[in-house]
Coordinates of C-alpha atoms (C1' of nucleotides) in Angstrom, one line a residue:
Chain A
M1 CA -70.2 -17.9 -12.2
Q2 CA -68.6 -19.6 -15.1
T3 CA -70.3 -22.9 -15.9
Q4 CA -68.5 -24.7 -18.8
R5 CA -67.3 -23.7 -22.2
K6 CA -69.3 -24.3 -25.2
G7 CA -67.9 -26.9 -27.6
T8 CA -66.1 -24.8 -30.2
D9 CA -62.7 -23.4 -29.6
R10 CA -62.8 -20.4 -31.8
R11 CA -61.6 -17.2 -30.1
P12 CA -64.8 -15.2 -29.8
E13 CA -64.1 -11.7 -30.8
Q14 CA -66.8 -9.9 -29.0
A15 CA -69.9 -12.1 -28.5
A16 CA -68.7 -14.9 -26.4
T17 CA -72.2 -16.1 -26.1
A18 CA -73.5 -18.2 -28.9
G19 CA -73.4 -15.8 -31.8
L20 CA -75.7 -13.1 -30.3
E21 CA -76.0 -10.0 -32.5
F22 CA -74.7 -7.1 -30.5
A23 CA -75.7 -4.4 -33.0
G24 CA -73.0 -2.0 -31.9
L25 CA -73.7 -2.3 -28.2
D26 CA -70.1 -3.5 -27.7
K27 CA -68.9 -0.4 -29.5
L28 CA -70.1 1.8 -26.7
L29 CA -67.4 3.0 -24.4
G30 CA -69.9 2.9 -21.5
Y31 CA -70.5 -0.8 -22.2
D32 CA -66.8 -1.6 -22.4
L33 CA -66.2 0.1 -19.2
R34 CA -69.0 -1.6 -17.3
R35 CA -67.8 -5.0 -18.6
A36 CA -64.2 -4.4 -17.6
Q37 CA -65.2 -3.1 -14.2
G38 CA -67.4 -6.1 -13.7
A39 CA -64.7 -8.6 -14.6
V40 CA -62.1 -6.8 -12.4
H41 CA -64.5 -6.6 -9.5
R42 CA -65.3 -10.3 -9.7
A43 CA -61.5 -11.1 -9.8
Y44 CA -61.1 -8.8 -6.9
L45 CA -63.6 -10.7 -4.7
V46 CA -61.9 -14.0 -5.6
A47 CA -58.5 -12.5 -4.8
L48 CA -59.7 -11.3 -1.4
G49 CA -61.3 -14.7 -0.7
E50 CA -62.2 -15.3 2.9
L51 CA -61.3 -11.8 3.9
K52 CA -64.7 -10.9 2.4
L53 CA -64.1 -7.2 1.6
T54 CA -65.4 -5.3 -1.3
Q55 CA -63.5 -2.7 -3.2
K56 CA -65.3 0.1 -1.4
H57 CA -64.8 -1.4 2.0
T58 CA -61.1 -1.8 1.2
A59 CA -60.9 1.8 0.1
V60 CA -62.4 3.0 3.4
L61 CA -60.0 1.0 5.5
W62 CA -57.2 2.1 3.3
L63 CA -58.0 5.8 3.6
V64 CA -58.7 5.6 7.3
E65 CA -55.3 4.1 7.9
A66 CA -53.6 6.8 5.8
N67 CA -55.7 9.5 7.5
P68 CA -56.2 8.6 11.1
G69 CA -59.1 10.5 12.6
V70 CA -60.6 11.4 9.3
S71 CA -64.3 12.1 9.4
Q72 CA -67.0 10.0 7.7
G73 CA -67.9 12.9 5.5
S74 CA -64.4 13.3 4.1
I75 CA -64.2 9.6 3.2
G76 CA -67.7 9.7 1.8
S77 CA -67.0 12.6 -0.5
A78 CA -63.6 11.2 -1.5
L79 CA -65.3 8.0 -2.5
E80 CA -68.5 9.7 -3.8
M81 CA -70.9 8.2 -1.3
D82 CA -73.9 9.7 0.4
R83 CA -73.7 10.3 4.1
A84 CA -76.4 7.7 4.7
T85 CA -74.6 5.2 2.5
M86 CA -71.4 5.9 4.4
M87 CA -73.3 5.2 7.7
V88 CA -74.2 1.7 6.5
L89 CA -70.7 1.0 5.4
V90 CA -69.0 2.3 8.5
D91 CA -71.6 0.5 10.7
R92 CA -70.6 -2.7 8.9
L93 CA -66.9 -2.2 9.4
E94 CA -67.5 -1.2 13.0
S95 CA -69.6 -4.3 13.7
R96 CA -66.8 -6.4 12.2
E97 CA -64.5 -4.4 14.7
L98 CA -62.2 -3.2 11.9
L99 CA -62.6 0.4 12.9
R100 CA -63.9 2.7 15.6
R101 CA -65.8 5.9 15.7
V102 CA -64.6 8.5 18.2
R103 CA -66.4 11.8 18.8
S104 CA -64.1 14.6 17.9
K105 CA -63.0 16.9 20.7
E106 CA -62.5 20.0 18.5
D107 CA -65.9 19.6 16.8
G108 CA -68.5 17.6 18.5
R109 CA -70.4 16.9 15.4
R110 CA -67.5 14.9 13.8
R111 CA -66.7 11.3 14.4
E112 CA -63.1 10.5 14.0
L113 CA -62.4 7.2 12.3
H114 CA -59.6 4.9 13.5
L115 CA -58.6 1.4 12.6
T116 CA -58.7 -1.1 15.4
N117 CA -55.8 -3.5 15.8
A118 CA -57.9 -6.1 14.0
G119 CA -58.4 -3.5 11.3
Q120 CA -54.7 -2.9 10.9
R121 CA -54.1 -6.7 10.7
M122 CA -56.9 -7.0 8.2
L123 CA -55.5 -4.3 6.1
R124 CA -52.1 -5.9 6.0
G125 CA -53.7 -9.1 4.6
V126 CA -55.8 -7.1 2.2
R127 CA -52.8 -5.3 0.9
E128 CA -51.0 -8.6 0.1
R129 CA -54.0 -9.8 -1.8
V130 CA -54.6 -6.6 -3.5
T131 CA -51.0 -6.6 -4.6
R132 CA -51.4 -10.0 -6.1
H133 CA -54.7 -9.1 -7.8
E134 CA -53.2 -5.9 -9.2
R135 CA -50.2 -7.9 -10.5
Q136 CA -52.7 -10.2 -12.2
I137 CA -54.7 -7.5 -14.0
K138 CA -51.7 -5.3 -14.7
G139 CA -50.0 -8.3 -16.2
L140 CA -52.3 -8.0 -19.1
Y141 CA -50.4 -4.9 -20.2
S142 CA -47.0 -3.6 -21.0
S143 CA -45.9 -0.8 -18.8
I144 CA -46.6 1.7 -21.4
E145 CA -50.0 0.4 -22.1
L146 CA -50.7 0.4 -18.4
Q147 CA -49.6 4.0 -18.0
Q148 CA -51.9 5.0 -20.9
L149 CA -54.8 3.1 -19.6
Q150 CA -54.7 4.7 -16.2
H151 CA -54.1 8.1 -17.7
L152 CA -57.1 7.7 -19.9
L153 CA -59.3 6.4 -17.1
Q154 CA -58.4 9.3 -14.9
R155 CA -59.7 11.6 -17.5
L156 CA -63.2 10.1 -17.1
Q157 CA -63.2 10.5 -13.4
N158 CA -63.1 14.2 -13.5
M159 CA -66.0 14.5 -15.9
D160 CA -68.7 15.7 -13.6
G161 CA -66.5 18.1 -11.9
G162 CA -65.3 15.7 -9.2
Chain B
M1 CA -77.1 13.5 -7.4
Q2 CA -75.1 16.7 -7.7
T3 CA -76.1 19.1 -5.0
Q4 CA -74.1 22.3 -5.3
R5 CA -70.5 23.1 -5.9
K6 CA -68.3 24.1 -3.1
G7 CA -67.0 27.7 -3.2
T8 CA -63.5 27.3 -4.7
D9 CA -62.9 26.9 -8.3
R10 CA -59.5 25.2 -8.2
R11 CA -59.2 22.1 -10.5
P12 CA -58.6 19.2 -8.1
E13 CA -55.9 17.0 -9.5
Q14 CA -56.6 13.7 -7.7
A15 CA -58.0 14.2 -4.2
A16 CA -60.9 16.5 -4.8
T17 CA -61.6 16.3 -1.2
A18 CA -59.6 18.5 1.1
G19 CA -56.1 17.0 0.8
L20 CA -56.8 13.5 1.9
E21 CA -53.8 11.2 1.8
F22 CA -54.5 8.4 -0.7
A23 CA -51.4 6.3 0.1
G24 CA -51.3 4.7 -3.3
L25 CA -55.0 3.8 -3.4
D26 CA -55.4 5.9 -6.5
K27 CA -52.5 4.0 -8.2
L28 CA -54.5 0.8 -8.2
L29 CA -56.0 0.0 -11.6
G30 CA -59.1 -1.5 -9.9
Y31 CA -59.7 1.8 -8.2
D32 CA -59.3 3.9 -11.3
L33 CA -61.6 1.6 -13.2
R34 CA -64.3 1.7 -10.5
R35 CA -64.1 5.5 -10.3
A36 CA -64.3 5.9 -14.1
Q37 CA -67.2 3.5 -14.3
G38 CA -69.0 5.3 -11.5
A39 CA -68.6 8.7 -13.2
V40 CA -69.7 7.4 -16.6
H41 CA -72.7 5.6 -15.0
R42 CA -73.8 8.8 -13.3
A43 CA -73.5 10.7 -16.5
Y44 CA -75.4 8.0 -18.2
L45 CA -78.4 8.3 -15.9
V46 CA -78.4 12.1 -16.3
A47 CA -78.3 11.7 -20.1
L48 CA -81.2 9.2 -20.1
G49 CA -83.1 11.6 -17.9
E50 CA -86.8 10.9 -17.6
L51 CA -86.5 7.7 -19.6
K52 CA -85.2 6.2 -16.4
L53 CA -83.3 3.3 -17.8
T54 CA -80.0 2.0 -16.4
Q55 CA -77.1 0.7 -18.5
K56 CA -78.2 -2.9 -18.0
H57 CA -81.8 -2.3 -18.8
T58 CA -80.7 -0.5 -22.0
A59 CA -78.4 -3.4 -22.8
V60 CA -81.3 -5.8 -22.5
L61 CA -83.6 -3.9 -24.8
W62 CA -80.8 -3.3 -27.2
L63 CA -80.0 -7.0 -27.5
V64 CA -83.7 -8.1 -27.6
E65 CA -84.2 -5.8 -30.5
A66 CA -81.2 -7.1 -32.3
N67 CA -82.1 -10.7 -31.6
P68 CA -85.9 -11.0 -31.6
G69 CA -87.1 -14.1 -29.8
V70 CA -83.9 -14.5 -27.9
S71 CA -84.2 -16.3 -24.6
Q72 CA -83.7 -14.8 -21.1
G73 CA -80.8 -17.2 -20.6
S74 CA -78.9 -16.1 -23.6
I75 CA -79.2 -12.4 -22.6
G76 CA -78.3 -13.3 -19.1
S77 CA -75.1 -15.0 -20.0
A78 CA -74.2 -12.4 -22.5
L79 CA -74.6 -9.8 -19.8
E80 CA -73.2 -12.0 -17.1
M81 CA -76.3 -12.1 -15.0
D82 CA -77.8 -14.9 -13.0
R83 CA -81.1 -16.4 -14.1
A84 CA -82.9 -15.0 -11.0
T85 CA -81.3 -11.6 -11.6
M86 CA -82.5 -11.7 -15.2
M87 CA -86.0 -12.5 -14.0
V88 CA -86.2 -9.4 -11.9
L89 CA -84.9 -7.3 -14.7
V90 CA -87.2 -8.7 -17.3
D91 CA -90.2 -8.6 -14.9
R92 CA -89.5 -4.9 -14.6
L93 CA -89.2 -4.3 -18.3
E94 CA -92.3 -6.3 -18.9
S95 CA -94.3 -4.4 -16.3
R96 CA -93.3 -1.2 -18.0
E97 CA -94.6 -2.9 -21.1
L98 CA -91.3 -2.5 -23.0
L99 CA -91.1 -6.2 -23.9
R100 CA -93.1 -9.4 -23.8
R101 CA -92.3 -13.0 -23.0
V102 CA -93.7 -15.5 -25.4
R103 CA -93.5 -19.3 -24.7
S104 CA -91.4 -20.9 -27.5
K105 CA -93.1 -23.4 -29.7
E106 CA -90.0 -25.4 -30.4
D107 CA -89.0 -25.7 -26.8
G108 CA -91.7 -25.1 -24.3
R109 CA -89.2 -24.3 -21.6
R110 CA -87.9 -21.2 -23.3
R111 CA -89.5 -17.8 -23.3
E112 CA -88.8 -15.7 -26.3
L113 CA -88.3 -12.1 -25.7
H114 CA -89.7 -9.5 -28.0
L115 CA -89.9 -5.7 -27.8
T116 CA -93.4 -4.2 -27.7
N117 CA -94.2 -1.1 -29.8
A118 CA -93.6 1.0 -26.7
G119 CA -90.3 -0.8 -26.3
Q120 CA -89.3 0.0 -29.9
R121 CA -90.2 3.6 -29.4
M122 CA -88.4 3.7 -26.1
L123 CA -85.3 2.2 -27.6
R124 CA -85.3 4.9 -30.3
G125 CA -85.3 7.6 -27.7
V126 CA -82.7 5.7 -25.7
R127 CA -80.4 5.5 -28.7
E128 CA -80.6 9.2 -29.3
R129 CA -79.5 9.9 -25.8
V130 CA -76.9 7.2 -25.7
T131 CA -75.5 8.7 -28.8
R132 CA -75.3 12.1 -27.1
H133 CA -73.8 10.6 -24.0
E134 CA -71.2 8.6 -25.9
R135 CA -70.3 11.8 -27.8
Q136 CA -69.8 13.5 -24.5
I137 CA -67.5 10.9 -23.0
K138 CA -65.7 10.1 -26.2
G139 CA -65.1 13.8 -26.6
L140 CA -62.6 13.5 -23.9
Y141 CA -60.3 11.6 -26.3
S142 CA -58.7 11.8 -29.6
S143 CA -59.7 9.1 -31.9
I144 CA -56.5 7.3 -31.4
E145 CA -56.8 7.5 -27.6
L146 CA -60.3 6.2 -27.8
Q147 CA -59.3 3.3 -29.9
Q148 CA -56.5 2.5 -27.5
L149 CA -58.8 2.8 -24.5
Q150 CA -61.5 0.5 -25.9
H151 CA -58.9 -2.0 -26.9
L152 CA -57.2 -2.0 -23.5
L153 CA -60.6 -2.3 -21.7
Q154 CA -61.6 -5.2 -23.9
R155 CA -58.5 -7.1 -22.7
L156 CA -59.8 -7.0 -19.2
Q157 CA -63.2 -8.3 -20.1
N158 CA -61.9 -11.6 -21.2
M159 CA -59.9 -12.2 -18.1
D160 CA -62.0 -14.8 -16.4
G161 CA -62.4 -16.7 -19.6
G162 CA -65.6 -15.0 -20.8
Chain C
dT1 C1' -78.6 28.9 9.9
dA2 C1' -75.4 25.3 8.2
dT3 C1' -73.1 21.0 9.1
dT4 C1' -72.3 16.2 10.8
dG5 C1' -74.0 12.4 11.9
dT6 C1' -78.0 9.5 12.7
dT7 C1' -82.4 6.9 12.0
dA8 C1' -86.2 5.2 9.4
dT9 C1' -87.6 3.8 5.2
dA10 C1' -87.7 2.3 0.6
dC11 C1' -86.2 0.7 -3.6
dT12 C1' -82.8 -1.7 -6.4
dC13 C1' -79.4 -5.3 -7.4
dT14 C1' -77.8 -9.7 -6.8
dA15 C1' -77.6 -14.4 -5.5
dT16 C1' -79.1 -19.1 -3.4
dA17 C1' -82.2 -22.6 -3.0
dA18 C1' -86.2 -24.9 -3.9
dC19 C1' -89.7 -25.6 -7.2
dT20 C1' -92.3 -26.4 -12.0
dA21 C1' -92.4 -27.6 -16.6
dT22 C1' -90.5 -29.2 -20.2
dA23 C1' -86.9 -31.9 -22.8
Chain D
dT1 C1' -81.3 -36.4 -15.7
dA2 C1' -80.7 -31.8 -17.4
dT3 C1' -82.4 -27.3 -18.7
dA4 C1' -85.3 -22.8 -18.7
dG5 C1' -87.8 -20.4 -16.2
dT6 C1' -90.0 -19.3 -11.7
dT7 C1' -90.7 -18.0 -6.8
dA8 C1' -89.4 -16.9 -2.2
dT9 C1' -86.2 -15.0 0.4
dA10 C1' -82.3 -12.6 2.0
dG11 C1' -78.4 -9.6 1.9
dA12 C1' -76.0 -5.6 0.3
dG13 C1' -76.0 -1.0 -1.9
dT14 C1' -77.9 3.3 -2.5
dA15 C1' -80.7 7.3 -1.7
dT16 C1' -84.3 10.6 0.5
dA17 C1' -86.3 12.7 4.3
dA18 C1' -86.7 13.9 8.9
dC19 C1' -84.2 14.6 13.0
dA20 C1' -80.5 15.6 16.9
dA21 C1' -76.5 17.7 18.3
dT22 C1' -73.2 21.0 17.5
dA23 C1' -71.2 24.9 15.4

DNA sequence: TATTGTTATACTCTATAACTATA
DNA sequence: TATAGTTATAGAGTATAACAATA
């Protein structure tokens, strides 16, 4: 992703890229958020390495383990994904044999999600790497800053009436 | 995107979704960031409405206007997109006649990007809506909080050595 | 009738690799 | 040889609509 650095050693304040004029783009909160999320997601994928699991896939495994038998729909709405989107995602995790769908006995429409043994094992490995990754990014902040940042981010999450 | 709200009017603190156990997932900075970015992006699309422009498309138009004749590559690296990814994006903006590619006279390999008149007009409309949208999300914060938030987010952006 | 999951479909985003043309 | 752009292709993400089974 990163090729090589460009000659000069000046610390680029905003425009890392050859003196492009940003014209206030970088003053937009939406822009800052998108950039930050992009950087963190890239670091996440690197940290997960050969486990090859995206943030969302991790979130699903994580929630299924913490809520054995949870339905696709619950996970979907917790993670703000469409039913059809959830299908694809769960199909994928199921084809990697990380979880199973089991038809519910109380309500035949529901499919209960459970981790397989491989899924449990995977999640243990994932947790290790997530911990390292979180340590890396949280290391950029003092504990007060971190608390502030998370608090401020959480305010955005409830915007649309989550 | 939003279908209809579910009966109850309680303000959900974290788990909007029927008491799911999060098991620390929501303590991860990466998770908070992704959620916040998702919410803001959704609000962005709503704010842009019939203009139908994503954050990235907006960023490209914005930078092209501020840097007339800039090359695809410069924009791409400023926005951390692959050359091929940039192609698709610019193709799309060009087919909507919002910008033009012009072969550079100094370096025949380069394509200079310029906004069309329609592109300029579009960008004016976009700016209006972006302003409203930014006012909406920034309205969640005091000016000190906002400054802190942006400052803290910017620290993440430079993580991988951008 | 409403809900859960499913399938089919389509569109977008992203990246890799091979290619062209310029330098 | 290296760079900017291009094309083909493929995979993943997301969403809409129609449908089946169940409630």
